[in-house]
Every structure is written in C-alpha cells, then in structure tokens.
C-alpha cells in the first residue's frame, strides 16, 4: 500500500468511527449541544474535549464508568492520576459523609488538615513542612513564587513538554495563557543541554521545575543521570529544585524522588492525595516554607478560601490512612509495569510504543525509544483517535492522547482485556 492509500484508509476509518460514536450517543450529543450554548465548546476543562463531541459520564463505581447513553467502560484513565482510589472507595465515601455531617464551609482551622499534613510529611522525605492549595497548578505557582522571593531572581528553567498546570505548560513553544514567568527551556533527558541552560542563566533563575516522569508530555521517565544533573547544577548556582510530583507521587510510598535518588528543595503534590477531590499541596525544606509562618513578622501571604476544605482534607486523610497501604501501592505499580510490557509486545510490530513507569502508562504511534517529546514528533493524531474510539467500542476508556493511570480497582483481568482489545484493533 502506498503512503497516500494508507492515509486515505485511515481517514475513511476515522470518519466511520466518528459516525458510529455519534450514532451510539444521542443523549450525549444533545447534552453537548445544550452545554455549548452556555460554555465555550460546551467545555470547562480543555483536556476533556475530543471530537466529534466529548464523552459525557453519568456515574462511576469501582473501576467502571457509565456514559449518559448507558455504555459502560473499564476506566483505564483514572482521572489523569487523581482517580487512584477508583470511584467508590467506602472509606473515602464514609469520611466525606462524616465531614458533611459536621457542616461545610466552617471558616476556621478544622480537625482534618494537620492530620493530613502529618500523613504527607511522614510519607515524603523532601517534605518537612507543607501547605495545601486547591489544585496542582496553584501548588506549582506558589512554590515558584516562593522560590522567586527567597532567591530574588525572576525566572524558572523547565523542560520542553513539561506540564505544571493550566498556566504552566511548556510544550510546543509554551501556552499563550501561561503565567508570565520568564522561562528558560531545556530538552527532557538532555543532561548537557540542561546543565548549560541552568549554568548560563543562573543569575536570572529562581528554580528548576521538573517532573520525574514527564506526564502530559508523553509519560516519559527521566533518567536518574538527568535528575542528578539538575540537582547538582541547580545547587551549584543557588537555584532551587522543585520536583513536580503531582502525578508521580504515586510511584512509590515515598513518591518518585527517592526512586531516582534525588533530594529536591521543594515538591508539589496533587491529584489522588485529596482522595479524588480537588487538591494540591506544596512544601519541602523547613527554612523555605517557614516564610509562610503568619506568626512571624514579614511572613509571606498564602491565601485560598478552600485550601483546607473539609471534604478534600477528610477524603485525602482516609485514602492515605485507611486505603493505600504500601502493599497495595506496590501491587498497583507492578500491574502497570506488566501492562506496559504486554502493550509493548502487541504494539511494537505495528510501530507503536508503550512508555511510562509503574501505574502511569503512555502509548504512542511511534516506534521508539521515547526519551523526550521530540521522539513523539511523528506521532499521527489520526491513529491516536482511531485507537481511542475503537477502545471505547470495546468497553475501555483511556485518554485520547494515549494515557493510562491505573486505579487500585483495575484488575489483572481488566488489564488482560485491555491488551487483547489493543491487539485486536491494531491487528
Ligand atoms: N503538575 C502535573 C505534573 C500535572 O500532571 C498536573 C495536572 N495534570 C498539574 C501539575 C496541575 O494539577 P491540577 O490539574 O490539579 O491543577
């Protein structure tokens, strides 16, 4: 088959898959049309949009979700890592209900926040003191702002393709809605390039901000040498190292940093650590975080009406203390490793590659190896969308861009079924 014929076949297959998607979802189509009258594109979170109109989910339980037209899926997406506990963990639901029984929006310190803080400080070695926010985005904004204050320097150094929140995205030349921090960009896993970027711009850099596994940028793990080089070079020049563990904190009971042998100055957290509710946190070295101590003269402000909202605090605490023991977390990440290996076995002959680490899995229409987003440059969006739609038809929900974050509810049978579905579609 010529390249042109292959293209035409793909385009035809995609048009047909979209038609079937639409035909099977009259309720979803109507709700999307209705939503579009009052929200731009019927959407309030860009990542959830996909053509012809996004999946609209009515409910979920354990590892399953059901769309508004009644189709059921195994949820392999796991709310982009925030859904680690699945959709109906009893301990978490009970904790939220108990918190609700005591009233909402209390405008005071409550009985949960310090307990959750202690659970986090006990867990993550880099975390000596911690503060809560409403999202991972806000956590990164606060951590960067703190670094700017303590260093007296304005800029940040980040990886190309790094995602640190809606206002901190550094793929494709950066987002036009980014916060106006001066950003020096280096390539992920390029040890010498990153060293040079830090060294040459050190007098303008407050912090290096980096994910141990590039999440949104393609689920690409760092090499230990790369993170070690960032640590060494930043330290040598008085630049802080902020490790964005919003996604990767799930990779071991202590997060990803110890897996790579790196000790950051600050880390940022989010996602599942709020038990599945809105959440973010930042923290690290006590001498840095002490700047926020409001009992001290000249303390930095840190505001946020819902920073300590009782629902997120109670849900996060229940998750860490009643659900997520080390054994479960190891099993989750081992299952992810097995999934990635099985996916690579069925995908490689078709020119696809599965990436990631532990329970974070990516899959891409490129032959690999994938060491930085540049290795994904030839990935064909049409192939991605075809696989996404075909997997929906077979009862599996993964992100359109090829992303999986397993929840602890996903079983070995689910994983086997997913791999079989991928093999069938690509085969
Ligand atoms: N950092 C990373 C690595 C993320 O993946 C995300 C969210 N996908 C964020 C920060 C932002 O978190 P939030 O969506 O809670 O603002």
CSV table of C-alpha atoms and ligand atoms in Angstrom, one decimal:
chain,number,residue,atom,x,y,z
A,1,UNK,CA,0.0,0.0,0.0
A,2,UNK,CA,1.3,3.5,-0.9
A,3,UNK,CA,1.5,6.2,1.8
A,4,UNK,CA,-1.3,8.1,0.1
A,5,UNK,CA,-3.5,5.0,0.1
A,6,UNK,CA,-2.7,4.3,3.7
A,7,UNK,CA,-3.7,7.9,4.6
A,8,UNK,CA,-7.0,7.7,2.7
A,9,UNK,CA,-7.8,4.4,4.5
A,10,UNK,CA,-7.0,5.9,7.9
A,11,UNK,CA,-9.2,9.0,7.1
A,12,UNK,CA,-12.0,6.8,6.0
A,13,UNK,CA,-11.8,4.6,9.0
A,14,UNK,CA,-11.7,7.6,11.3
A,15,UNK,CA,-14.8,9.2,9.6
A,16,UNK,CA,-16.7,5.9,10.1
A,17,UNK,CA,-15.6,5.5,13.7
A,18,UNK,CA,-16.8,9.0,14.4
A,19,UNK,CA,-20.1,8.3,12.7
A,20,UNK,CA,-20.6,5.2,14.9
A,21,UNK,CA,-19.6,7.2,18.0
A,22,UNK,CA,-22.3,9.8,17.2
A,23,UNK,CA,-25.0,7.3,16.3
A,24,UNK,CA,-24.5,5.4,19.6
A,25,UNK,CA,-24.7,8.6,21.7
A,26,UNK,CA,-27.9,10.6,21.1
A,27,UNK,CA,-28.2,11.7,24.7
A,28,UNK,CA,-24.5,12.8,24.9
A,29,UNK,CA,-24.9,14.7,21.6
A,30,UNK,CA,-28.0,16.6,22.9
A,31,UNK,CA,-26.3,17.4,26.2
A,32,UNK,CA,-23.2,18.6,24.4
A,33,UNK,CA,-25.3,20.9,22.1
A,34,UNK,CA,-27.0,22.3,25.2
A,35,UNK,CA,-23.7,22.8,27.1
A,36,UNK,CA,-22.3,24.6,24.1
A,37,UNK,CA,-24.9,27.3,24.4
A,38,UNK,CA,-23.5,28.4,27.8
A,39,UNK,CA,-19.9,27.2,27.8
A,40,UNK,CA,-17.3,27.7,25.1
A,41,UNK,CA,-17.3,24.5,23.2
A,42,UNK,CA,-19.5,23.0,25.9
A,43,UNK,CA,-16.3,22.6,27.9
A,44,UNK,CA,-14.8,23.7,31.2
A,45,UNK,CA,-11.5,21.7,31.1
A,46,UNK,CA,-9.7,21.5,27.8
A,47,UNK,CA,-8.1,18.1,28.1
A,48,UNK,CA,-11.6,16.5,28.2
A,49,UNK,CA,-12.6,17.8,24.8
A,50,UNK,CA,-12.3,15.5,21.8
A,51,UNK,CA,-14.1,15.4,18.5
A,52,UNK,CA,-16.8,14.8,17.5
A,53,UNK,CA,-18.1,15.6,21.0
A,54,UNK,CA,-16.6,14.5,24.3
A,55,UNK,CA,-17.7,11.5,26.3
A,56,UNK,CA,-20.2,12.6,29.0
A,57,UNK,CA,-20.1,10.4,32.0
A,58,UNK,CA,-23.1,9.9,34.2
A,59,UNK,CA,-21.7,7.8,37.1
A,60,UNK,CA,-18.9,5.5,38.2
A,61,UNK,CA,-18.3,2.8,40.7
A,62,UNK,CA,-15.0,0.9,41.5
A,63,UNK,CA,-13.1,0.8,38.2
A,64,UNK,CA,-16.1,1.4,35.9
A,65,UNK,CA,-17.8,4.4,34.5
A,66,UNK,CA,-21.1,4.7,32.6
A,67,UNK,CA,-21.8,7.4,30.0
A,68,UNK,CA,-25.1,9.2,29.7
A,69,UNK,CA,-26.2,6.9,26.9
A,70,UNK,CA,-25.7,3.9,29.1
A,71,UNK,CA,-22.4,2.5,27.7
A,72,UNK,CA,-20.2,1.0,30.4
A,73,UNK,CA,-16.4,1.2,30.3
A,74,UNK,CA,-13.5,0.0,32.3
A,75,UNK,CA,-11.9,3.2,33.4
A,76,UNK,CA,-8.2,2.9,32.5
A,77,UNK,CA,-7.7,6.7,32.5
A,78,UNK,CA,-8.1,7.1,36.3
A,79,UNK,CA,-8.8,10.8,36.1
A,80,UNK,CA,-5.3,11.5,34.9
A,81,UNK,CA,-3.9,10.0,38.1
A,82,UNK,CA,-6.3,11.7,40.5
A,83,UNK,CA,-8.6,8.6,40.5
A,84,UNK,CA,-6.1,6.2,42.1
A,85,UNK,CA,-8.8,5.0,44.5
A,86,UNK,CA,-11.4,4.3,41.9
A,87,UNK,CA,-14.9,5.8,42.1
A,88,UNK,CA,-16.4,4.4,45.2
A,89,UNK,CA,-13.9,3.6,47.9
A,90,UNK,CA,-16.1,3.1,51.0
A,91,UNK,CA,-13.6,4.5,53.5
A,92,UNK,CA,-13.4,7.7,51.4
A,93,UNK,CA,-17.1,8.0,50.9
A,94,UNK,CA,-17.7,7.4,54.6
A,95,UNK,CA,-15.1,10.1,55.5
A,96,UNK,CA,-16.7,12.6,53.2
A,97,UNK,CA,-20.2,11.9,54.6
A,98,UNK,CA,-18.9,12.2,58.2
A,99,UNK,CA,-17.3,15.5,57.3
A,100,UNK,CA,-20.5,16.7,55.7
A,101,UNK,CA,-22.4,15.8,58.8
A,102,UNK,CA,-20.4,18.3,60.8
A,103,UNK,CA,-21.1,21.1,58.3
A,104,UNK,CA,-19.4,22.7,55.3
A,105,UNK,CA,-17.5,25.9,54.9
A,106,UNK,CA,-16.7,26.5,58.5
A,107,UNK,CA,-14.2,29.3,58.1
A,108,UNK,CA,-11.7,28.0,60.6
A,109,UNK,CA,-8.9,25.6,61.1
A,110,UNK,CA,-10.6,22.2,61.2
A,111,UNK,CA,-9.8,18.8,62.7
A,112,UNK,CA,-8.5,17.3,59.5
A,113,UNK,CA,-5.9,19.5,57.9
A,114,UNK,CA,-3.0,18.9,60.3
A,115,UNK,CA,-3.6,15.2,60.3
A,116,UNK,CA,-3.4,15.1,56.5
A,117,UNK,CA,-0.3,17.3,56.7
A,118,UNK,CA,1.4,14.9,59.1
A,119,UNK,CA,0.5,11.9,56.9
A,120,UNK,CA,2.2,13.7,53.9
A,121,UNK,CA,5.2,14.8,55.9
A,122,UNK,CA,5.7,11.3,57.3
A,123,UNK,CA,5.4,9.9,53.8
A,124,UNK,CA,7.6,12.1,51.5
A,125,UNK,CA,11.2,12.6,52.6
A,126,UNK,CA,11.6,16.0,51.0
A,127,UNK,CA,8.6,17.4,52.8
A,128,UNK,CA,9.5,19.0,56.1
A,129,UNK,CA,6.6,21.5,56.1
A,130,UNK,CA,3.6,21.5,53.8
A,131,UNK,CA,0.8,23.8,52.7
A,132,UNK,CA,-2.4,23.0,50.9
A,133,UNK,CA,-3.9,24.5,47.8
A,134,UNK,CA,-6.9,23.8,45.6
A,135,UNK,CA,-5.0,22.3,42.6
A,136,UNK,CA,-1.6,21.2,41.4
A,137,UNK,CA,-1.5,24.3,39.3
A,138,UNK,CA,-1.8,26.5,42.3
A,139,UNK,CA,0.8,24.4,44.2
A,140,UNK,CA,3.3,25.0,41.4
A,141,UNK,CA,2.5,28.7,41.2
A,142,UNK,CA,3.0,29.0,45.0
A,143,UNK,CA,6.2,27.0,45.0
A,144,UNK,CA,7.7,29.1,42.1
A,145,UNK,CA,6.6,32.3,43.8
A,146,UNK,CA,8.3,31.2,47.0
A,147,UNK,CA,11.5,30.4,45.0
A,148,UNK,CA,11.4,33.8,43.4
A,149,UNK,CA,11.1,35.6,46.8
A,150,UNK,CA,13.9,33.7,48.5
A,151,UNK,CA,16.3,33.8,45.6
A,152,UNK,CA,15.5,37.3,44.5
A,153,UNK,CA,15.6,36.0,40.9
A,154,UNK,CA,12.7,36.1,38.5
A,155,UNK,CA,12.8,33.1,36.1
A,156,UNK,CA,12.4,29.4,36.0
A,157,UNK,CA,14.1,26.6,34.0
A,158,UNK,CA,11.7,24.0,32.7
A,159,UNK,CA,11.7,21.0,30.4
A,160,UNK,CA,10.2,21.3,26.9
A,161,UNK,CA,6.9,19.5,27.0
A,162,UNK,CA,6.7,19.9,30.8
A,163,UNK,CA,3.2,20.4,32.2
A,164,UNK,CA,2.9,22.0,35.7
A,165,UNK,CA,-0.7,23.2,35.4
A,166,UNK,CA,-3.0,25.2,33.2
A,167,UNK,CA,-0.8,28.3,33.5
A,168,UNK,CA,2.5,26.4,33.3
A,169,UNK,CA,2.6,24.4,30.2
A,170,UNK,CA,5.8,24.3,28.1
A,171,UNK,CA,5.0,22.1,25.2
A,172,UNK,CA,5.0,23.4,21.6
A,173,UNK,CA,6.6,26.8,22.4
A,174,UNK,CA,4.6,27.3,25.6
A,175,UNK,CA,1.0,28.2,26.2
A,176,UNK,CA,-0.3,31.7,25.4
A,177,UNK,CA,-2.1,31.7,28.7
A,178,UNK,CA,0.9,30.8,30.8
A,179,UNK,CA,1.7,32.8,33.9
A,180,UNK,CA,4.2,35.5,32.8
A,181,UNK,CA,7.3,33.9,34.4
A,182,UNK,CA,10.5,34.2,32.3
A,183,UNK,CA,11.2,30.6,31.3
A,184,UNK,CA,14.4,29.0,30.1
A,185,UNK,CA,13.5,25.8,28.3
A,186,UNK,CA,15.7,22.7,28.0
A,187,UNK,CA,15.1,19.3,26.5
A,188,UNK,CA,14.0,16.5,28.7
A,189,UNK,CA,16.7,13.9,29.4
A,190,UNK,CA,19.3,16.1,27.7
A,191,UNK,CA,21.9,16.2,30.5
A,192,UNK,CA,24.4,18.6,28.9
A,193,UNK,CA,21.7,20.9,27.4
A,194,UNK,CA,20.0,21.2,30.8
A,195,UNK,CA,23.3,21.8,32.6
A,196,UNK,CA,24.2,24.5,30.2
A,197,UNK,CA,20.7,26.2,30.4
A,198,UNK,CA,21.0,26.4,34.1
A,199,UNK,CA,24.6,27.5,34.2
A,200,UNK,CA,24.2,30.2,31.6
A,201,UNK,CA,21.1,31.7,33.0
A,202,UNK,CA,21.7,31.1,36.7
A,203,UNK,CA,21.7,34.7,37.7
A,204,UNK,CA,18.1,35.0,36.4
A,205,UNK,CA,16.8,31.6,37.7
A,206,UNK,CA,14.9,31.1,40.9
A,207,UNK,CA,14.1,27.5,40.3
A,208,UNK,CA,14.3,24.5,38.1
A,209,UNK,CA,10.9,22.9,37.9
A,210,UNK,CA,10.7,19.4,36.5
A,211,UNK,CA,8.5,16.2,36.6
A,212,UNK,CA,10.4,12.9,37.4
A,213,UNK,CA,8.2,11.4,34.7
A,214,UNK,CA,7.0,13.8,32.0
A,215,UNK,CA,3.3,13.1,32.4
A,216,UNK,CA,1.2,15.1,29.9
A,217,UNK,CA,4.3,15.4,27.7
A,218,UNK,CA,4.1,11.7,26.9
A,219,UNK,CA,4.6,9.7,30.1
A,220,UNK,CA,8.4,9.7,29.6
A,221,UNK,CA,10.5,8.8,32.6
A,222,UNK,CA,13.6,10.8,33.4
A,223,UNK,CA,16.9,9.0,33.6
A,224,UNK,CA,18.5,9.1,37.0
A,225,UNK,CA,21.5,10.9,35.5
A,226,UNK,CA,19.3,13.7,34.2
A,227,UNK,CA,17.7,14.4,37.5
A,228,UNK,CA,21.1,14.1,39.3
A,229,UNK,CA,22.5,16.7,36.8
A,230,UNK,CA,19.6,19.1,37.5
A,231,UNK,CA,20.1,18.7,41.2
A,232,UNK,CA,23.9,19.2,41.0
A,233,UNK,CA,23.8,22.2,38.6
A,234,UNK,CA,20.9,24.0,40.4
A,235,UNK,CA,22.6,23.5,43.8
A,236,UNK,CA,25.9,24.8,42.4
A,237,UNK,CA,24.3,28.0,41.3
A,238,UNK,CA,21.9,28.7,44.2
A,239,UNK,CA,18.8,27.8,42.1
A,240,UNK,CA,16.1,25.8,43.9
A,241,UNK,CA,15.0,22.4,42.6
A,242,UNK,CA,11.2,22.0,42.6
A,243,UNK,CA,10.2,18.5,41.8
A,244,UNK,CA,6.6,18.4,40.4
A,245,UNK,CA,5.3,15.1,41.9
A,246,UNK,CA,1.6,16.0,41.2
A,247,UNK,CA,1.4,12.8,39.1
A,248,UNK,CA,4.5,10.8,40.2
A,249,UNK,CA,4.0,10.7,43.9
A,250,UNK,CA,2.0,7.5,43.3
A,251,UNK,CA,5.1,5.7,42.0
A,252,UNK,CA,6.2,4.6,45.5
A,253,UNK,CA,5.1,5.1,49.1
A,254,UNK,CA,7.7,7.9,49.3
A,255,UNK,CA,7.0,9.3,45.9
A,256,UNK,CA,9.3,9.3,42.9
A,257,UNK,CA,12.2,11.4,44.2
A,258,UNK,CA,13.8,8.5,46.2
A,259,UNK,CA,13.4,6.2,43.3
A,260,UNK,CA,15.7,8.5,41.4
A,261,UNK,CA,17.9,9.2,44.4
A,262,UNK,CA,17.2,12.9,44.1
A,263,UNK,CA,16.6,15.3,47.0
A,264,UNK,CA,14.7,18.4,45.9
A,265,UNK,CA,14.3,21.7,47.8
A,266,UNK,CA,10.5,21.7,47.2
A,267,UNK,CA,8.0,19.3,45.9
A,268,UNK,CA,4.5,19.8,44.6
A,269,UNK,CA,1.6,17.4,45.0
A,270,UNK,CA,-2.0,17.0,44.0
A,271,UNK,CA,-4.4,14.5,42.3
A,272,UNK,CA,-5.2,11.3,44.3
A,273,UNK,CA,-3.7,12.7,47.6
A,274,UNK,CA,-7.0,14.6,48.0
A,275,UNK,CA,-8.8,11.3,47.9
A,276,UNK,CA,-10.3,12.1,44.5
A,277,UNK,CA,-11.5,15.6,45.4
A,278,UNK,CA,-9.9,18.9,44.4
A,279,UNK,CA,-6.5,19.2,45.9
A,280,UNK,CA,-2.9,20.5,45.7
A,281,UNK,CA,0.0,20.8,48.1
A,282,UNK,CA,3.5,22.2,48.1
A,283,UNK,CA,6.3,22.0,50.6
A,284,UNK,CA,9.8,21.0,51.4
A,285,UNK,CA,12.7,22.5,53.3
A,286,UNK,CA,11.6,23.9,56.6
A,287,UNK,CA,13.7,27.0,56.2
A,288,UNK,CA,12.0,27.9,52.9
A,289,UNK,CA,8.4,27.0,54.0
A,290,UNK,CA,8.9,29.0,57.3
A,291,UNK,CA,8.5,32.1,55.2
A,292,UNK,CA,4.7,31.5,55.3
A,293,UNK,CA,4.5,31.3,59.1
A,294,UNK,CA,1.9,34.1,59.8
A,295,UNK,CA,3.1,34.4,63.4
A,296,UNK,CA,6.4,35.9,62.1
A,297,UNK,CA,6.9,39.5,61.1
A,298,UNK,CA,7.1,39.9,57.3
A,299,UNK,CA,5.5,36.5,56.6
A,300,UNK,CA,4.6,35.8,53.0
A,301,UNK,CA,0.8,35.5,52.4
A,302,UNK,CA,-0.7,32.3,51.2
A,303,UNK,CA,-4.4,32.6,50.6
A,304,UNK,CA,-7.2,30.3,49.4
A,305,UNK,CA,-10.7,30.0,50.8
A,306,UNK,CA,-10.8,26.3,50.1
A,307,UNK,CA,-7.2,25.4,50.9
A,308,UNK,CA,-8.3,23.4,53.9
A,309,UNK,CA,-11.9,22.5,52.8
A,310,UNK,CA,-13.1,19.7,55.0
A,311,UNK,CA,-14.1,17.4,52.1
A,312,UNK,CA,-10.7,17.2,50.4
A,313,UNK,CA,-8.9,17.1,53.8
A,314,UNK,CA,-11.1,14.2,55.1
A,315,UNK,CA,-11.0,12.3,51.8
A,316,UNK,CA,-7.3,12.6,51.5
A,317,UNK,CA,-6.7,11.5,55.0
A,318,UNK,CA,-9.0,8.5,54.7
A,319,UNK,CA,-7.3,7.5,51.5
A,320,UNK,CA,-3.8,7.6,52.9
A,321,UNK,CA,-4.6,6.1,56.3
A,322,UNK,CA,-7.3,3.6,55.5
A,323,UNK,CA,-6.9,2.5,51.9
A,324,UNK,CA,-3.4,3.0,50.5
A,325,UNK,CA,-1.0,0.7,52.3
A,326,UNK,CA,2.4,0.1,50.8
A,327,UNK,CA,1.5,-3.3,49.6
A,328,UNK,CA,-1.4,-2.0,47.6
A,329,UNK,CA,0.7,0.7,46.1
A,330,UNK,CA,3.4,-1.7,45.1
A,331,UNK,CA,0.8,-4.0,43.5
A,332,UNK,CA,-0.7,-1.1,41.6
A,333,UNK,CA,2.7,-0.1,40.1
A,334,UNK,CA,3.7,-3.7,39.4
A,335,UNK,CA,0.4,-4.1,37.5
A,336,UNK,CA,1.2,-1.0,35.5
A,337,UNK,CA,4.7,-2.4,34.6
A,338,UNK,CA,3.1,-5.7,33.5
A,339,UNK,CA,0.6,-3.7,31.4
A,340,UNK,CA,3.3,-1.7,29.7
A,341,UNK,CA,5.3,-4.8,28.9
A,342,UNK,CA,2.3,-6.6,27.5
A,343,UNK,CA,1.3,-3.5,25.4
A,344,UNK,CA,4.8,-3.2,24.0
A,345,UNK,CA,4.7,-6.9,23.0
A,346,UNK,CA,1.5,-6.3,21.0
A,347,UNK,CA,2.2,-2.8,19.8
A,348,UNK,CA,5.8,-3.0,18.7
A,349,UNK,CA,5.0,-5.0,15.5
A,350,UNK,CA,2.6,-2.2,14.5
A,351,UNK,CA,5.1,0.7,15.1
A,352,UNK,CA,3.6,1.7,18.4
A,353,UNK,CA,5.4,2.1,21.8
A,354,UNK,CA,4.2,2.0,25.4
A,355,UNK,CA,6.0,4.3,27.8
A,356,UNK,CA,5.9,5.3,31.4
A,357,UNK,CA,6.7,4.0,34.8
A,358,UNK,CA,4.7,1.9,37.2
A,359,UNK,CA,1.0,2.7,37.1
A,360,UNK,CA,1.5,5.6,34.7
A,361,UNK,CA,1.4,4.3,31.1
A,362,UNK,CA,1.6,6.1,27.8
A,363,UNK,CA,1.1,4.6,24.3
A,364,UNK,CA,2.2,6.3,21.1
A,365,UNK,CA,2.1,5.6,17.3
A,366,UNK,CA,5.9,5.8,17.0
A,367,UNK,CA,8.5,3.0,17.0
A,368,UNK,CA,10.5,4.3,20.0
A,369,UNK,CA,12.6,4.6,22.0
A,370,UNK,CA,10.9,7.7,23.5
A,371,UNK,CA,13.3,9.7,25.6
A,372,UNK,CA,11.8,13.2,25.1
A,373,UNK,CA,8.7,14.8,23.4
A,374,UNK,CA,10.8,15.3,20.3
A,375,UNK,CA,10.7,11.5,19.8
A,376,UNK,CA,6.9,11.8,19.5
A,377,UNK,CA,7.0,14.4,16.7
A,378,UNK,CA,6.0,11.9,14.1
A,379,UNK,CA,3.0,10.5,16.0
A,380,UNK,CA,-0.1,10.6,13.9
A,381,UNK,CA,-3.2,12.1,15.7
A,382,UNK,CA,-5.5,10.2,13.4
A,383,UNK,CA,-4.1,6.9,14.6
A,384,UNK,CA,-4.4,8.0,18.2
A,385,UNK,CA,-8.0,9.0,17.8
A,386,UNK,CA,-8.9,5.7,15.9
A,387,UNK,CA,-7.4,3.6,18.7
A,388,UNK,CA,-9.2,5.7,21.3
A,389,UNK,CA,-12.6,5.3,19.6
A,390,UNK,CA,-12.0,1.6,18.9
A,391,UNK,CA,-11.2,1.1,22.6
A,392,UNK,CA,-14.4,2.8,23.6
A,393,UNK,CA,-16.3,0.5,21.4
A,394,UNK,CA,-14.7,-2.4,23.2
A,395,UNK,CA,-15.6,-1.0,26.6
A,396,UNK,CA,-12.3,0.6,27.6
A,397,UNK,CA,-11.8,4.3,28.5
A,398,UNK,CA,-8.2,5.6,28.1
A,399,UNK,CA,-7.2,9.2,27.3
A,400,UNK,CA,-7.4,10.2,23.6
A,401,UNK,CA,-3.7,11.1,23.7
A,402,UNK,CA,-2.7,7.6,24.8
A,403,UNK,CA,-2.6,7.9,28.6
A,404,UNK,CA,-3.5,5.4,31.3
A,405,UNK,CA,-3.3,5.9,35.1
A,406,UNK,CA,-4.4,2.7,36.8
A,407,UNK,CA,-6.6,2.8,39.8
A,408,UNK,CA,-6.3,0.2,42.6
A,409,UNK,CA,-9.7,-1.1,41.4
A,410,UNK,CA,-8.4,-2.2,38.0
A,411,UNK,CA,-7.9,-5.9,38.0
A,412,UNK,CA,-5.5,-8.3,36.1
A,413,UNK,CA,-8.5,-9.4,34.0
A,414,UNK,CA,-9.1,-5.7,33.1
A,415,UNK,CA,-5.5,-5.3,32.1
A,416,UNK,CA,-5.6,-8.5,30.0
A,417,UNK,CA,-8.8,-7.4,28.4
A,418,UNK,CA,-7.4,-4.1,27.5
A,419,UNK,CA,-4.3,-5.6,25.9
A,420,UNK,CA,-6.4,-8.0,24.0
A,421,UNK,CA,-8.6,-5.1,22.7
A,422,UNK,CA,-5.5,-3.2,21.6
A,423,UNK,CA,-4.1,-6.3,19.8
A,424,UNK,CA,-7.5,-6.8,18.1
A,425,UNK,CA,-7.6,-3.1,17.0
A,426,UNK,CA,-4.1,-2.9,15.7
A,427,UNK,CA,-4.0,-6.4,14.4
B,1,LIG,N1,1.6,19.1,37.5
B,1,LIG,C1,1.5,18.0,36.8
B,1,LIG,C2,2.7,17.1,36.6
B,1,LIG,C3,0.2,17.6,36.3
B,1,LIG,O1,0.1,16.5,35.6
B,1,LIG,C4,-0.9,18.4,36.6
B,1,LIG,C5,-2.3,18.0,36.1
B,1,LIG,N2,-2.4,17.2,35.1
B,1,LIG,C6,-0.7,19.6,37.3
B,1,LIG,C7,0.6,19.9,37.8
B,1,LIG,C8,-1.8,20.5,37.6
B,1,LIG,O2,-2.7,20.0,38.5
B,1,LIG,P1,-4.2,20.5,38.6
B,1,LIG,O3,-4.9,19.9,37.4
B,1,LIG,O4,-4.7,19.9,39.9
B,1,LIG,O5,-4.1,22.0,38.6
